[in-house]
């Protein structure tokens, strides 16, 4: 039996403390959500259409999708510590660059550069796999990634408050200072956890055909892509809905934008509690039922003329709940299709999922107007939720046919 590694806080000769790993995933989640209440104000500041400033969401997602594929092999070769510190340094420079931008083109350049911080989220999970046995990894990853569930609840509120008290620049200054704090913590606490062995990028690419020829891999991956796509579509359009359609202040827009995260946290808890009992396929299917049902009722109420922020954002809680049930289970399914290719499946599946989210996020920003109301966004979220349901149903039917 291998004894657990000795971990001492603020000691670079030992693996990072769990507090450091939680903050690493937290800063990545914060960067995604904190500025969303300010999108409309930034549209006015840069005197540009909303669809252009919305590239701050979709372009960022596209950058992180690419990182999903490359960052694992790079860190295998050069080490987790060096790659994370480099990524955080790029993030800090890009964040202050975004705050000082005078044109929308310059801002979007630095915003996409900020995508480097997604490395912290990806490698935070890899560090866990480096330091604990497989049977303990799932539990520890749950603690590490709680930042991904909790930060989206409070991040938009912080951003909305900063924008209301000052302006959108304050949000990025706050982000930059948070980045400096996390960089400093990692510098003094994060010891190296990988010895240089790992799969090269070329070897990883050579395993792609085996995965891409698997219908089950595609079923799980498309279910994840469409499920998360509904959420990313919401990210793309929610700021405009909150301020442009409902006229909410930045602070209340931030509160409203936190509603899906409440459901997501509950869904994650239920997934951890019942997935072993009911199986990953059934739990994922239940999740898509909840998302589709919630979005169908929300769209139906809008068709009947009931448009109110409490209705729109209240039903977005069902989107979060459904995704909290679906995502952990289909992601577990995608990496179990070919267990010996788990790392490759995780990176490739993540890239497909977030890349699709980038497209849907940009599309959501383009289809909304004050005249259209919320219905186009609700229809888009309902459509992607139904496609996620169809994907997992095909997986279940295939398994029954083969079994």
Short mmCIF file of C-alpha atoms in Angstrom, two decimals:
data_model
loop_
_atom_site.label_atom_id
_atom_site.label_comp_id
_atom_site.label_asym_id
_atom_site.label_seq_id
_atom_site.Cartn_x
_atom_site.Cartn_y
_atom_site.Cartn_z
CA UNK A 1 0.00 0.00 0.00
CA UNK A 2 1.43 3.37 -1.07
CA UNK A 3 1.46 5.94 1.73
CA UNK A 4 -0.08 9.33 0.91
CA UNK A 5 2.38 12.12 0.09
CA UNK A 6 3.38 14.56 2.81
CA UNK A 7 1.83 17.98 2.08
CA UNK A 8 2.97 21.06 3.98
CA UNK A 9 1.33 24.42 3.31
CA UNK A 10 3.65 27.03 1.72
CA UNK A 11 6.40 24.45 1.14
CA UNK A 12 7.60 24.15 -2.48
CA UNK A 13 9.22 20.79 -1.79
CA UNK A 14 5.82 19.11 -1.26
CA UNK A 15 2.68 18.91 -3.45
CA UNK A 16 0.29 21.88 -3.28
CA UNK A 17 -2.20 22.16 -0.45
CA UNK A 18 -5.86 21.58 -1.30
CA UNK A 19 -6.56 25.28 -0.57
CA UNK A 20 -4.19 26.19 -3.39
CA UNK A 21 -5.87 23.76 -5.77
CA UNK A 22 -9.34 25.10 -4.88
CA UNK A 23 -8.21 28.67 -5.57
CA UNK A 24 -6.65 27.62 -8.88
CA UNK A 25 -9.97 26.29 -10.15
CA UNK A 26 -11.76 29.24 -8.54
CA UNK A 27 -9.77 31.92 -10.40
CA UNK A 28 -10.54 30.19 -13.70
CA UNK A 29 -14.27 30.13 -12.93
CA UNK A 30 -14.20 33.72 -11.67
CA UNK A 31 -12.62 34.93 -14.91
CA UNK A 32 -15.48 33.37 -16.86
CA UNK A 33 -18.37 34.86 -14.92
CA UNK A 34 -17.42 38.02 -13.05
CA UNK A 35 -17.66 40.46 -15.97
CA UNK A 36 -20.94 39.19 -17.45
CA UNK A 37 -23.14 41.89 -15.80
CA UNK A 38 -20.92 44.51 -17.47
CA UNK A 39 -21.28 43.34 -21.08
CA UNK A 40 -23.97 45.89 -21.91
CA UNK A 41 -21.98 48.74 -20.33
CA UNK A 42 -18.90 47.64 -22.25
CA UNK A 43 -20.94 47.65 -25.46
CA UNK A 44 -21.72 51.32 -24.86
CA UNK A 45 -18.15 52.16 -23.78
CA UNK A 46 -16.59 50.71 -26.94
CA UNK A 47 -19.51 51.90 -29.12
CA UNK A 48 -19.87 48.50 -30.74
CA UNK A 49 -22.73 46.04 -31.39
CA UNK A 50 -23.53 43.58 -28.59
CA UNK A 51 -22.62 40.66 -30.87
CA UNK A 52 -19.06 42.02 -31.16
CA UNK A 53 -18.46 42.49 -27.43
CA UNK A 54 -20.03 39.07 -26.91
CA UNK A 55 -16.85 37.64 -28.50
CA UNK A 56 -15.42 38.21 -25.02
CA UNK A 57 -17.39 35.08 -24.08
CA UNK A 58 -17.26 32.98 -27.25
CA UNK A 59 -13.65 33.86 -28.16
CA UNK A 60 -12.57 33.03 -24.63
CA UNK A 61 -14.34 29.68 -24.82
CA UNK A 62 -12.67 28.92 -28.16
CA UNK A 63 -9.25 29.63 -26.63
CA UNK A 64 -9.94 27.32 -23.68
CA UNK A 65 -11.16 24.61 -26.05
CA UNK A 66 -7.78 24.61 -27.79
CA UNK A 67 -5.98 24.58 -24.43
CA UNK A 68 -7.93 21.46 -23.39
CA UNK A 69 -6.10 19.49 -26.09
CA UNK A 70 -2.57 20.80 -25.62
CA UNK A 71 -2.07 21.59 -21.96
CA UNK A 72 -1.95 18.01 -20.65
CA UNK A 73 0.94 16.79 -22.86
CA UNK A 74 2.79 20.10 -22.37
CA UNK A 75 2.62 19.80 -18.59
CA UNK A 76 3.65 16.13 -18.77
CA UNK A 77 6.85 17.28 -20.45
CA UNK A 78 7.66 20.53 -18.65
CA UNK A 79 5.96 19.96 -15.29
CA UNK A 80 2.71 21.13 -13.69
CA UNK A 81 4.31 23.91 -11.61
CA UNK A 82 6.10 25.64 -14.48
CA UNK A 83 3.10 25.51 -16.82
CA UNK A 84 0.63 26.78 -14.19
CA UNK A 85 2.88 29.67 -13.12
CA UNK A 86 3.48 30.66 -16.76
CA UNK A 87 -0.26 30.54 -17.49
CA UNK A 88 -1.06 32.68 -14.42
CA UNK A 89 1.59 35.23 -15.43
CA UNK A 90 0.04 35.50 -18.92
CA UNK A 91 -3.39 35.87 -17.32
CA UNK A 92 -2.26 38.72 -15.06
CA UNK A 93 -0.67 40.67 -17.94
CA UNK A 94 -3.72 40.07 -20.15
CA UNK A 95 -6.15 41.14 -17.42
CA UNK A 96 -4.50 44.51 -16.83
CA UNK A 97 -4.16 44.88 -20.60
CA UNK A 98 -7.92 44.38 -20.95
CA UNK A 99 -8.58 46.97 -18.22
CA UNK A 100 -6.45 49.57 -20.05
CA UNK A 101 -7.85 48.90 -23.53
CA UNK A 102 -9.23 51.85 -25.48
CA UNK A 103 -10.58 49.93 -28.46
CA UNK A 104 -12.75 46.84 -28.66
CA UNK A 105 -10.14 45.08 -30.82
CA UNK A 106 -7.45 45.55 -28.17
CA UNK A 107 -9.82 44.48 -25.42
CA UNK A 108 -10.81 41.27 -27.25
CA UNK A 109 -7.14 40.44 -27.92
CA UNK A 110 -6.32 40.62 -24.21
CA UNK A 111 -9.58 38.89 -23.25
CA UNK A 112 -8.73 35.87 -25.40
CA UNK A 113 -5.22 35.88 -23.88
CA UNK A 114 -6.92 35.60 -20.49
CA UNK A 115 -7.96 32.10 -21.60
CA UNK A 116 -4.53 30.94 -20.41
CA UNK A 117 -5.98 30.78 -16.90
CA UNK A 118 -8.06 27.75 -17.94
CA UNK A 119 -4.77 25.87 -17.59
CA UNK A 120 -5.19 26.22 -13.82
CA UNK A 121 -8.53 24.41 -13.93
CA UNK A 122 -7.32 21.59 -16.19
CA UNK A 123 -4.04 20.97 -14.37
CA UNK A 124 -5.62 21.32 -10.94
CA UNK A 125 -7.36 17.99 -11.63
CA UNK A 126 -4.15 16.52 -13.09
CA UNK A 127 -2.24 17.39 -9.92
CA UNK A 128 -4.79 15.45 -7.87
CA UNK A 129 -4.25 12.39 -10.08
CA UNK A 130 -0.49 12.84 -9.58
CA UNK A 131 -0.58 12.76 -5.78
CA UNK A 132 -3.36 10.39 -4.70
CA UNK A 133 -4.42 6.87 -5.74
CA UNK A 134 -7.21 6.52 -8.27
CA UNK A 135 -9.83 5.49 -5.71
CA UNK A 136 -9.21 8.69 -3.73
CA UNK A 137 -8.92 11.00 -6.73
CA UNK A 138 -12.67 11.37 -7.37
CA UNK A 139 -13.33 12.54 -3.82
CA UNK A 140 -10.44 15.01 -3.81
CA UNK A 141 -11.33 16.33 -7.27
CA UNK A 142 -14.81 16.99 -5.90
CA UNK A 143 -13.35 19.31 -3.28
CA UNK A 144 -10.93 20.90 -5.75
CA UNK A 145 -13.59 21.67 -8.32
CA UNK A 146 -16.10 23.06 -5.84
CA UNK A 147 -14.76 26.44 -6.93
CA UNK A 148 -16.34 25.73 -10.31
CA UNK A 149 -19.74 25.39 -8.62
CA UNK A 150 -19.52 28.10 -5.96
CA UNK A 151 -17.73 30.91 -7.80
CA UNK A 152 -20.41 31.32 -10.55
CA UNK A 153 -22.92 32.05 -7.76
CA UNK A 154 -20.95 34.97 -6.30
CA UNK A 155 -18.73 36.04 -9.22
CA UNK A 156 -21.44 37.89 -11.19
CA UNK A 157 -22.66 39.53 -7.98
CA UNK A 158 -19.14 40.84 -7.27
CA UNK A 159 -18.80 42.04 -10.86
CA UNK A 160 -22.21 43.69 -10.82
CA UNK A 161 -21.47 45.47 -7.55
CA UNK A 162 -18.08 46.71 -8.79
CA UNK A 163 -19.63 47.98 -12.01
CA UNK A 164 -22.42 49.75 -10.17
CA UNK A 165 -20.02 51.37 -7.67
CA UNK A 166 -17.31 52.25 -10.21
CA UNK A 167 -17.42 50.92 -13.80
CA UNK A 168 -16.42 47.80 -15.74
CA UNK A 169 -12.69 48.62 -15.44
CA UNK A 170 -12.89 47.90 -11.70
CA UNK A 171 -13.93 44.32 -12.42
CA UNK A 172 -10.77 43.63 -14.41
CA UNK A 173 -8.54 45.39 -11.87
CA UNK A 174 -10.08 43.14 -9.18
CA UNK A 175 -9.42 40.11 -11.40
CA UNK A 176 -5.80 41.15 -11.94
CA UNK A 177 -5.20 41.56 -8.20
CA UNK A 178 -6.82 38.15 -7.58
CA UNK A 179 -4.51 36.67 -10.22
CA UNK A 180 -1.45 38.14 -8.49
CA UNK A 181 -2.60 36.68 -5.17
CA UNK A 182 -3.11 33.18 -6.64
CA UNK A 183 0.24 33.37 -8.51
CA UNK A 184 2.02 34.27 -5.26
CA UNK A 185 0.32 31.44 -3.39
CA UNK A 186 1.24 28.92 -6.10
CA UNK A 187 4.84 30.15 -6.24
CA UNK A 188 5.35 29.50 -2.55
CA UNK A 189 3.14 26.42 -2.15
CA UNK A 190 3.07 24.36 -5.33
CA UNK A 191 5.77 21.73 -5.53
CA UNK A 192 6.25 19.72 -8.71
CA UNK A 193 4.12 16.56 -8.88
CA UNK A 194 5.06 15.00 -12.21
CA UNK A 195 8.39 13.43 -13.04
CA UNK A 196 8.36 14.16 -16.76
CA UNK A 197 6.74 10.98 -17.99
CA UNK A 198 3.51 11.15 -19.93
CA UNK A 199 1.92 10.91 -23.34
CA UNK A 200 3.37 13.22 -25.99
CA UNK A 201 1.00 15.26 -28.13
CA UNK A 202 1.93 13.21 -31.20
CA UNK A 203 1.15 9.96 -29.37
CA UNK A 204 -2.11 11.47 -28.14
CA UNK A 205 -3.20 12.42 -31.67
CA UNK A 206 -2.45 8.90 -32.90
CA UNK A 207 -5.09 7.56 -30.51
CA UNK A 208 -7.84 9.88 -31.82
CA UNK A 209 -9.14 7.48 -34.53
CA UNK A 210 -9.84 4.76 -31.95
CA UNK A 211 -11.99 7.18 -29.95
CA UNK A 212 -13.65 8.90 -32.89
CA UNK A 213 -14.79 5.56 -34.31
CA UNK A 214 -16.69 4.77 -31.10
CA UNK A 215 -20.44 5.59 -31.23
CA UNK A 216 -20.58 5.56 -27.43
CA UNK A 217 -17.83 8.16 -27.19
CA UNK A 218 -19.72 10.39 -29.62
CA UNK A 219 -22.99 9.83 -27.74
CA UNK A 220 -21.54 10.85 -24.38
CA UNK A 221 -19.52 13.71 -25.86
CA UNK A 222 -22.43 15.16 -27.82
CA UNK A 223 -24.66 14.90 -24.77
CA UNK A 224 -22.06 16.87 -22.81
CA UNK A 225 -21.64 19.36 -25.65
CA UNK A 226 -25.36 20.03 -26.04
CA UNK A 227 -26.00 20.11 -22.28
CA UNK A 228 -23.23 22.60 -21.67
CA UNK A 229 -24.24 24.36 -24.89
CA UNK A 230 -27.53 25.37 -23.31
CA UNK A 231 -25.58 26.95 -20.44
CA UNK A 232 -23.07 28.65 -22.74
CA UNK A 233 -25.94 30.03 -24.81
CA UNK A 234 -27.31 31.51 -21.60
CA UNK A 235 -23.91 33.08 -20.86
CA UNK A 236 -23.94 34.61 -24.32
CA UNK A 237 -27.34 36.23 -23.99
CA UNK A 238 -28.12 36.62 -20.29
CA UNK A 239 -26.40 39.96 -19.82
CA UNK A 240 -28.42 41.49 -22.66
CA UNK A 241 -31.61 39.91 -21.31
CA UNK A 242 -30.95 41.22 -17.80
CA UNK A 243 -30.08 44.80 -18.74
CA UNK A 244 -31.48 45.34 -22.23
CA UNK A 245 -34.83 43.55 -21.89
CA UNK A 246 -35.59 43.57 -18.16
CA UNK A 247 -33.68 46.74 -17.23
CA UNK A 248 -31.96 45.23 -14.19
CA UNK A 249 -29.16 47.13 -12.46
CA UNK A 250 -25.68 45.55 -12.72
CA UNK A 251 -25.92 44.26 -9.14
CA UNK A 252 -29.29 42.54 -9.70
CA UNK A 253 -28.10 41.28 -13.08
CA UNK A 254 -25.23 39.62 -11.23
CA UNK A 255 -27.64 38.04 -8.74
CA UNK A 256 -29.81 36.75 -11.61
CA UNK A 257 -26.81 35.33 -13.47
CA UNK A 258 -25.96 33.24 -10.40
CA UNK A 259 -29.25 31.32 -10.57
CA UNK A 260 -28.03 28.38 -12.73
CA UNK A 261 -25.12 27.78 -10.36
CA UNK A 262 -27.52 27.14 -7.47
CA UNK A 263 -29.16 24.36 -9.44
CA UNK A 264 -25.80 23.05 -10.66
CA UNK A 265 -24.49 22.68 -7.11
CA UNK A 266 -27.66 20.77 -6.11
CA UNK A 267 -27.37 18.57 -9.21
CA UNK A 268 -23.74 17.77 -8.44
CA UNK A 269 -24.70 16.71 -4.93
CA UNK A 270 -27.50 14.47 -6.20
CA UNK A 271 -25.21 13.01 -8.83
CA UNK A 272 -22.62 12.07 -6.23
CA UNK A 273 -25.34 10.66 -3.98
CA UNK A 274 -27.24 8.51 -6.50
CA UNK A 275 -25.07 7.78 -9.58
CA UNK A 276 -23.81 4.46 -8.20
CA UNK A 277 -27.36 3.40 -7.34
CA UNK A 278 -29.03 4.33 -10.64
CA UNK A 279 -26.10 4.23 -13.09
CA UNK A 280 -24.56 7.00 -15.14
CA UNK A 281 -26.88 6.63 -18.14
CA UNK A 282 -30.10 6.93 -16.15
CA UNK A 283 -28.79 9.86 -14.13
CA UNK A 284 -27.73 11.66 -17.32
CA UNK A 285 -31.13 10.98 -18.87
CA UNK A 286 -32.94 12.33 -15.81
CA UNK A 287 -30.77 15.44 -16.03
CA UNK A 288 -31.75 16.06 -19.66
CA UNK A 289 -35.43 15.55 -18.75
CA UNK A 290 -35.16 18.24 -16.06
CA UNK A 291 -33.35 20.71 -18.33
CA UNK A 292 -35.72 20.16 -21.25
CA UNK A 293 -38.80 20.37 -19.04
CA UNK A 294 -37.66 23.57 -17.36
CA UNK A 295 -36.76 25.24 -20.66
CA UNK A 296 -40.05 24.10 -22.27
CA UNK A 297 -42.14 25.65 -19.47
CA UNK A 298 -40.04 28.82 -19.58
CA UNK A 299 -40.49 29.18 -23.35
CA UNK A 300 -44.21 28.36 -23.07
CA UNK A 301 -44.77 31.10 -20.50
CA UNK A 302 -43.01 33.60 -22.77
CA UNK A 303 -45.23 32.57 -25.68
CA UNK A 304 -48.26 33.29 -23.50
CA UNK A 305 -46.90 36.76 -22.75
CA UNK A 306 -45.52 36.13 -19.26
CA UNK A 307 -42.09 37.77 -19.37
CA UNK A 308 -40.51 38.64 -16.06
CA UNK A 309 -36.94 38.31 -14.72
CA UNK A 310 -38.12 36.03 -11.91
CA UNK A 311 -39.67 33.66 -14.45
CA UNK A 312 -36.77 33.69 -16.92
CA UNK A 313 -33.91 33.37 -14.44
CA UNK A 314 -35.93 31.24 -12.01
CA UNK A 315 -36.37 28.54 -14.64
CA UNK A 316 -32.64 28.79 -15.44
CA UNK A 317 -32.17 27.06 -12.08
CA UNK A 318 -33.61 23.94 -13.75
CA UNK A 319 -30.96 24.29 -16.45
CA UNK A 320 -28.28 24.24 -13.75
CA UNK A 321 -29.92 21.33 -11.90
CA UNK A 322 -30.20 19.25 -15.05
CA UNK A 323 -26.60 19.94 -16.04
CA UNK A 324 -25.43 19.11 -12.53
CA UNK A 325 -26.98 15.66 -12.98
CA UNK A 326 -25.96 15.16 -16.61
CA UNK A 327 -22.42 16.48 -16.90
CA UNK A 328 -20.53 14.41 -14.28
CA UNK A 329 -22.13 11.22 -15.57
CA UNK A 330 -21.60 11.71 -19.30
CA UNK A 331 -18.03 12.88 -18.69
CA UNK A 332 -17.42 9.73 -16.66
CA UNK A 333 -18.97 7.74 -19.49
CA UNK A 334 -16.80 9.33 -22.18
CA UNK A 335 -13.54 8.47 -20.42
CA UNK A 336 -14.72 4.91 -19.67
CA UNK A 337 -15.39 4.02 -23.33
CA UNK A 338 -11.67 3.28 -23.77
CA UNK A 339 -10.18 3.22 -20.25
CA UNK A 340 -6.61 3.14 -21.57
CA UNK A 341 -7.32 6.42 -23.41
CA UNK A 342 -8.96 8.22 -20.49
CA UNK A 343 -6.65 11.24 -20.66
CA UNK A 344 -7.04 11.64 -24.40
CA UNK A 345 -10.82 11.24 -24.15
CA UNK A 346 -10.97 13.90 -21.45
CA UNK A 347 -8.99 16.41 -23.49
CA UNK A 348 -10.68 15.71 -26.81
CA UNK A 349 -14.16 15.56 -25.30
CA UNK A 350 -13.55 18.80 -23.40
CA UNK A 351 -12.39 20.54 -26.57
CA UNK A 352 -15.50 19.43 -28.49
CA UNK A 353 -17.76 20.46 -25.61
CA UNK A 354 -16.30 23.93 -25.08
CA UNK A 355 -15.77 24.56 -28.80
CA UNK A 356 -19.45 23.89 -29.40
CA UNK A 357 -20.26 26.15 -26.47
CA UNK A 358 -18.28 28.97 -28.08
CA UNK A 359 -20.39 28.72 -31.25
CA UNK A 360 -23.70 28.65 -29.35
CA UNK A 361 -22.63 31.49 -27.09
CA UNK A 362 -21.87 33.74 -30.06
CA UNK A 363 -25.08 32.71 -31.82
CA UNK A 364 -27.13 33.56 -28.71
CA UNK A 365 -25.72 37.07 -28.64
CA UNK A 366 -26.54 37.58 -32.30
CA UNK A 367 -30.21 36.53 -32.22
CA UNK A 368 -31.37 38.72 -29.33
CA UNK A 369 -32.87 42.18 -29.53
CA UNK A 370 -35.15 44.26 -27.36
CA UNK A 371 -37.97 43.62 -29.86
CA UNK A 372 -37.49 39.85 -29.85
CA UNK A 373 -37.67 39.50 -26.08
CA UNK A 374 -36.31 36.40 -24.38
CA UNK A 375 -38.00 33.79 -26.60
CA UNK A 376 -35.15 33.27 -29.11
CA UNK A 377 -32.74 32.46 -26.28
CA UNK A 378 -35.25 30.17 -24.55
CA UNK A 379 -35.88 28.35 -27.84
CA UNK A 380 -32.14 27.89 -28.40
CA UNK A 381 -31.63 26.50 -24.90
CA UNK A 382 -34.63 24.16 -25.28
CA UNK A 383 -33.36 22.89 -28.64
CA UNK A 384 -29.89 22.08 -27.33
CA UNK A 385 -31.39 20.40 -24.24
CA UNK A 386 -33.53 18.16 -26.47
CA UNK A 387 -30.49 17.28 -28.59
CA UNK A 388 -28.63 16.31 -25.39
CA UNK A 389 -31.56 14.06 -24.46
CA UNK A 390 -31.52 12.44 -27.90
CA UNK A 391 -27.77 11.79 -27.61
CA UNK A 392 -27.97 9.92 -24.29
CA UNK A 393 -31.06 7.99 -25.45
CA UNK A 394 -29.06 6.71 -28.43
CA UNK A 395 -26.29 5.56 -26.06
CA UNK A 396 -28.81 3.72 -23.87
CA UNK A 397 -30.48 2.03 -26.86
CA UNK A 398 -27.13 0.97 -28.30
CA UNK A 399 -26.09 -0.60 -24.99
CA UNK A 400 -29.40 -2.47 -24.75
CA UNK A 401 -29.01 -3.73 -28.32
CA UNK A 402 -25.45 -4.91 -27.73
CA UNK A 403 -26.22 -6.28 -24.26
#
